[in-house]
XYZ file of C-alpha atoms in Angstrom:
97
model
C 74.545 99.375 160.986
C 77.208 99.334 158.009
C 74.950 97.233 155.957
C 72.034 99.705 156.541
C 74.279 102.600 155.678
C 75.427 100.652 152.581
C 71.782 100.085 151.407
C 70.838 103.715 152.040
C 73.876 104.880 150.048
C 73.111 102.558 147.252
C 69.460 103.482 147.131
C 70.572 107.399 147.209
C 73.030 106.485 144.319
C 70.360 104.764 142.292
C 67.915 107.440 142.866
C 70.678 110.106 141.835
C 71.419 108.110 138.678
C 67.736 107.859 138.002
C 67.332 111.727 138.469
C 70.291 112.508 136.174
C 68.800 110.127 133.474
C 65.454 111.992 133.836
C 67.076 115.416 133.860
C 68.967 114.474 130.540
C 65.839 113.153 128.999
C 63.748 116.288 129.883
C 66.720 118.536 128.940
C 66.730 116.824 125.638
C 63.022 117.081 125.144
C 63.078 120.768 125.969
C 66.013 121.429 123.505
C 63.867 119.593 120.833
C 60.706 121.729 121.806
C 62.882 124.774 121.548
C 64.128 123.799 118.238
C 60.439 122.815 117.128
C 59.267 126.346 118.272
C 62.136 128.070 116.249
C 61.069 125.892 113.152
C 57.495 126.931 113.436
C 58.190 130.601 114.053
C 60.399 130.608 110.822
C 57.461 128.903 108.917
C 55.014 131.309 110.271
C 57.167 134.201 109.115
C 57.462 132.703 105.687
C 53.612 132.248 105.570
C 52.965 135.827 106.732
C 55.293 137.127 103.961
C 53.522 134.926 101.392
C 50.170 136.186 102.429
C 51.312 139.825 102.362
C 52.633 139.132 98.799
C 49.210 137.448 97.878
C 47.299 140.261 99.319
C 49.378 142.755 97.128
C 48.785 140.447 94.088
C 45.123 140.475 95.000
C 45.024 144.225 95.232
C 46.775 144.574 91.851
C 44.417 142.157 90.127
C 41.545 144.171 91.650
C 42.910 147.298 89.884
C 43.592 145.715 86.739
C 40.240 144.345 86.640
C 38.870 147.812 86.962
C 40.828 149.241 84.413
C 40.450 146.309 81.829
C 37.301 146.357 79.833
C 35.448 143.110 79.776
C 34.277 141.483 76.467
C 30.724 142.735 76.758
C 31.986 146.475 77.081
C 34.164 146.140 74.000
C 31.356 144.639 71.762
C 29.109 147.482 72.988
C 31.704 150.160 72.242
C 32.349 148.516 68.669
C 28.634 148.573 67.999
C 28.247 152.245 69.133
C 31.218 153.139 66.848
C 29.878 151.318 63.879
C 26.599 153.292 64.169
C 28.502 156.538 64.388
C 30.308 155.627 61.266
C 27.076 154.860 59.400
C 25.642 158.084 60.581
C 28.622 159.973 59.463
C 28.454 158.069 56.058
C 24.807 158.981 55.715
C 25.507 162.692 56.347
C 28.358 162.580 53.772
C 26.403 161.204 51.119
C 23.422 163.520 51.857
C 25.962 166.342 51.634
C 27.401 165.036 48.324
C 23.808 165.154 46.704
């Protein structure tokens, strides 16, 4: 009887030790998972801030591109002004005669 009780006690003791080891392992994995979640949340916040900044830059570039003339517009305006100057010179020369 004492031997049987000793065996049960040893079995319970080994099971308790195994349970304690498993708990410690799971507890460590849980802590690591929480740390990973915190890291990912921080990364997500940084990326969201970067995206907001890039959206703002895109909007600013859109505004600038609307305001800034392109090369074709500049050439067209120069030709138009050159024609106007020629017409004015013709008018002046005709008035001078």
